[in-house]
Coordinates of N, CA and C in Angstrom, one line a residue:
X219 N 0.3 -23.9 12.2 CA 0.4 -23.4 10.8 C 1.6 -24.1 10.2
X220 N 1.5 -24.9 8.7 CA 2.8 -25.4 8.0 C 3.7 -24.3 7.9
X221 N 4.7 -24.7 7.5 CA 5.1 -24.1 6.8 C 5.3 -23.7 5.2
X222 N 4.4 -24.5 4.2 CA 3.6 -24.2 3.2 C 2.9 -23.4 3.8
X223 N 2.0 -23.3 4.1 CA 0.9 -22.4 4.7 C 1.1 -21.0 5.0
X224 N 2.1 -21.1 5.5 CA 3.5 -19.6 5.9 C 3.4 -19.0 4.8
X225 N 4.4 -19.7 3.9 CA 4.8 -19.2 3.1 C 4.0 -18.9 1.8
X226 N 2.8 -19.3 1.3 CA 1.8 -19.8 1.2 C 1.1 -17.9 1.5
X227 N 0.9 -17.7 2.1 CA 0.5 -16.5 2.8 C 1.4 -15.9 2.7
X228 N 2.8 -15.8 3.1 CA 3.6 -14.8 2.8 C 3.7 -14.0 1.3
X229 N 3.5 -15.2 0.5 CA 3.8 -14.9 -1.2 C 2.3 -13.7 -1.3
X230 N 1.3 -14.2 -1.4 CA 0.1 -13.3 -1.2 C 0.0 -12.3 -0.6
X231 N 0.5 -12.0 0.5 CA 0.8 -10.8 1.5 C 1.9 -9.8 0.8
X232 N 2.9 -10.3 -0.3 CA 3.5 -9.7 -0.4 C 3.5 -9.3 -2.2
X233 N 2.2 -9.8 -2.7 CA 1.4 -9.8 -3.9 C 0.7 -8.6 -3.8
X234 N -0.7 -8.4 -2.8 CA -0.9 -7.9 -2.4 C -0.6 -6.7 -2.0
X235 N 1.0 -6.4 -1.5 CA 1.6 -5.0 -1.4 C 1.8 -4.8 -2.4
X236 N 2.5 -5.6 -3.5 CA 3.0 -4.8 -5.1 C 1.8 -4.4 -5.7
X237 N 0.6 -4.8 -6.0 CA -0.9 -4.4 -6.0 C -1.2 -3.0 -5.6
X238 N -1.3 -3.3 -4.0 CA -1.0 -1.7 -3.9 C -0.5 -0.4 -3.6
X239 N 1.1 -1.1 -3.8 CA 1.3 0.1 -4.1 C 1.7 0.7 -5.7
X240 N 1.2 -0.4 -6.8 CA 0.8 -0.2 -8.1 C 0.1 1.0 -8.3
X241 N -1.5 0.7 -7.3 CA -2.3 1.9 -7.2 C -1.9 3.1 -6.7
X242 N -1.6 3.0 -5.7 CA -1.5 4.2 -5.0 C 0.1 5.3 -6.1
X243 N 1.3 4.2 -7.0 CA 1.7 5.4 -7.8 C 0.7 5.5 -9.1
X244 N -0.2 4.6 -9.2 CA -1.3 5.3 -10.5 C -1.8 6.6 -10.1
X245 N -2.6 6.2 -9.1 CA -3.1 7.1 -8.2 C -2.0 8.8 -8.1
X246 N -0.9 8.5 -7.6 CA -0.1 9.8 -7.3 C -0.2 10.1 -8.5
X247 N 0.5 9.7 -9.6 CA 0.4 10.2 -11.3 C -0.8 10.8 -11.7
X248 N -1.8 10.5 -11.2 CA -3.2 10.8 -11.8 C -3.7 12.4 -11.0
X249 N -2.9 12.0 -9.5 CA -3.1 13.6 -9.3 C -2.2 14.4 -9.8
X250 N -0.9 14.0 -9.9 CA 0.0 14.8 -10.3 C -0.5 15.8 -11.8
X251 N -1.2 14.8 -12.9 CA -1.4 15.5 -13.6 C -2.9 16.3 -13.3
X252 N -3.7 16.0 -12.5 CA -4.6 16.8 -12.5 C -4.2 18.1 -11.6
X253 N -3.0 18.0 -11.0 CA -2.3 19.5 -10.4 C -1.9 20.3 -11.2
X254 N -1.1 19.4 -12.5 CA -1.0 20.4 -13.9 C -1.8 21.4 -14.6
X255 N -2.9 21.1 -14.8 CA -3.8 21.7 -15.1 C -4.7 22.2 -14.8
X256 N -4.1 22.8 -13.4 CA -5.1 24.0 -12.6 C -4.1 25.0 -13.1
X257 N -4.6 26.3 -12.9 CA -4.1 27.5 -13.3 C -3.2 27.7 -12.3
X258 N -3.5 28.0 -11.5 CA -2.2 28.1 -10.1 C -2.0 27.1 -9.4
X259 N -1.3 26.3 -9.7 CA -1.4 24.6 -9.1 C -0.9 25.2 -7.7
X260 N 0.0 26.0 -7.4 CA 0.3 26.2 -5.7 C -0.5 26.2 -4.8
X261 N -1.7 27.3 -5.6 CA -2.7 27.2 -4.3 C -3.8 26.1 -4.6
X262 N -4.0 25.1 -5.6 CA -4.7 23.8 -5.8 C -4.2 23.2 -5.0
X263 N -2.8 22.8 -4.4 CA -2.4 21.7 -3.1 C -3.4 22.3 -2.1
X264 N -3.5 23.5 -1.7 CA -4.6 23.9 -0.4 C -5.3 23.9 -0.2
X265 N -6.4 23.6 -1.7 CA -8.0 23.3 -1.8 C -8.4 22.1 -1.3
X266 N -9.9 21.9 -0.7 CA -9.8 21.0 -0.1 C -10.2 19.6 -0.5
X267 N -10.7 20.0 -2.2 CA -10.7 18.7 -3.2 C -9.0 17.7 -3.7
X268 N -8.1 18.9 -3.3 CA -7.1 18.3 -3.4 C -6.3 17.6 -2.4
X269 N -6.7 18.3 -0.8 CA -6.4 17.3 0.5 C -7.4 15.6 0.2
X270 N -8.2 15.5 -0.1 CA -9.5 14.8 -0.3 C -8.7 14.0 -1.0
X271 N -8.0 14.5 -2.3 CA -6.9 13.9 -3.1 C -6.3 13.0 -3.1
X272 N -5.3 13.6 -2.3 CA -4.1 13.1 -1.4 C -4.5 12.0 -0.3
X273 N -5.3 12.2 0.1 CA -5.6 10.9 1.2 C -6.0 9.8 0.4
X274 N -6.5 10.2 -0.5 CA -7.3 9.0 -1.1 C -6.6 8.4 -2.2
X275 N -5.1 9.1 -2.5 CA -3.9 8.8 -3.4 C -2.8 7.7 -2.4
X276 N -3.0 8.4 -1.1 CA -1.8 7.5 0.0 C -2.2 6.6 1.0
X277 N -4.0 6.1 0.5 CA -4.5 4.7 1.4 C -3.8 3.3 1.3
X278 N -3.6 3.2 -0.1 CA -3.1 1.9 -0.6 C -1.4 1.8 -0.2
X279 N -0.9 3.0 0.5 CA 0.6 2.7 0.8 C 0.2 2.1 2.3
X280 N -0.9 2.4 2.9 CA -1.1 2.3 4.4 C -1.3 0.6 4.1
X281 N -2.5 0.0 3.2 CA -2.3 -1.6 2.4 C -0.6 -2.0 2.2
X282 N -0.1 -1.1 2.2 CA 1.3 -1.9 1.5 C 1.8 -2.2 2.7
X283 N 1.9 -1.3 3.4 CA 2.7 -1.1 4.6 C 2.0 -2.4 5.4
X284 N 1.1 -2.8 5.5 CA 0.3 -3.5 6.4 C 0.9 -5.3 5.6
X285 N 0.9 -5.0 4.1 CA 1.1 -6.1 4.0 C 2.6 -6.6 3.7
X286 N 3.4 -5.9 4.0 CA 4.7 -6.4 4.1 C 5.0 -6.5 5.3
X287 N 4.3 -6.1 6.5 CA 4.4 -6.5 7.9 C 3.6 -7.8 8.0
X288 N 2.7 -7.9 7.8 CA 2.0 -9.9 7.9 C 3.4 -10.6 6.9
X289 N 3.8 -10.6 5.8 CA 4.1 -10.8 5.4 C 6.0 -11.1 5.9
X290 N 6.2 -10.5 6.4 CA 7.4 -10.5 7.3 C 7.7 -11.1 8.7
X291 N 5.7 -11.4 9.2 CA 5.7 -12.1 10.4 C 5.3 -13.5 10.2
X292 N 4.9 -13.7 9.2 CA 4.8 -15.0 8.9 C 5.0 -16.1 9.1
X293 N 6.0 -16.3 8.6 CA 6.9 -17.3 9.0 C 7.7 -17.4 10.4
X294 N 7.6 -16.1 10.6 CA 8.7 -16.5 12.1 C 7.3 -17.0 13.2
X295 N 6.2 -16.5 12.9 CA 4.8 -17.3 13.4 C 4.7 -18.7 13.7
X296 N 4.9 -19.1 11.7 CA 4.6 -20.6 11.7 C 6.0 -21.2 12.3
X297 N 7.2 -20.5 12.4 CA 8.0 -21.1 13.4 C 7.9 -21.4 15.0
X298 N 7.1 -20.5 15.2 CA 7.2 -20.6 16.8 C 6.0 -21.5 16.8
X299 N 4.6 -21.6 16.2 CA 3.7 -22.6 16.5 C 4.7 -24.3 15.9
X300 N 5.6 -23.9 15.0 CA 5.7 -25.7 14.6 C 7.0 -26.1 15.9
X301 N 7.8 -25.3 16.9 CA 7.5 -25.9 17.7 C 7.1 -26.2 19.3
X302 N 5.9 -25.9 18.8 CA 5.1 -26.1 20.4 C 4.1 -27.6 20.4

């Protein structure tokens, strides 16, 4: 692998994370206000439309997390293949 190529992939991998974790604070803001306007938002965290919520609010940080790790291995990759 070049090192264009690396890097190349790094920029993308780390496009990619700002992407999603774009979503995932849309996402939190979008529950946050739909917790507003339950009548007793305390016990709306416990329902189980609102666990369903939450998972599906904090997927895109699990994407982030994932791509700032490729994105951090990258290069020290295309270092070790350029030289062998």
């Amino acid at each position: 692998m070049s090192l264009l190529a690396a890097s190349t992939l790094q920029v993308l991998a780390f496009v990619l994370a700002l992407l999603a974790a774009g979503i995932a604070g849309m996402r939190g803001v979008r529950l946050a206000r739909q917790s507003a306007m339950q009548l007793d938002s305390a016990a709306w965290w416990q329902s189980e439309p609102a666990r369903k919520a939450i998972s599906h609010a904090v997927r895109p940080l699990w994407w982030t997390i994932a791509a700032l790790l490729v994105g951090a291995v990258l290069p020290k990759l295309a270092l070790l293949m350029a030289d062998t």
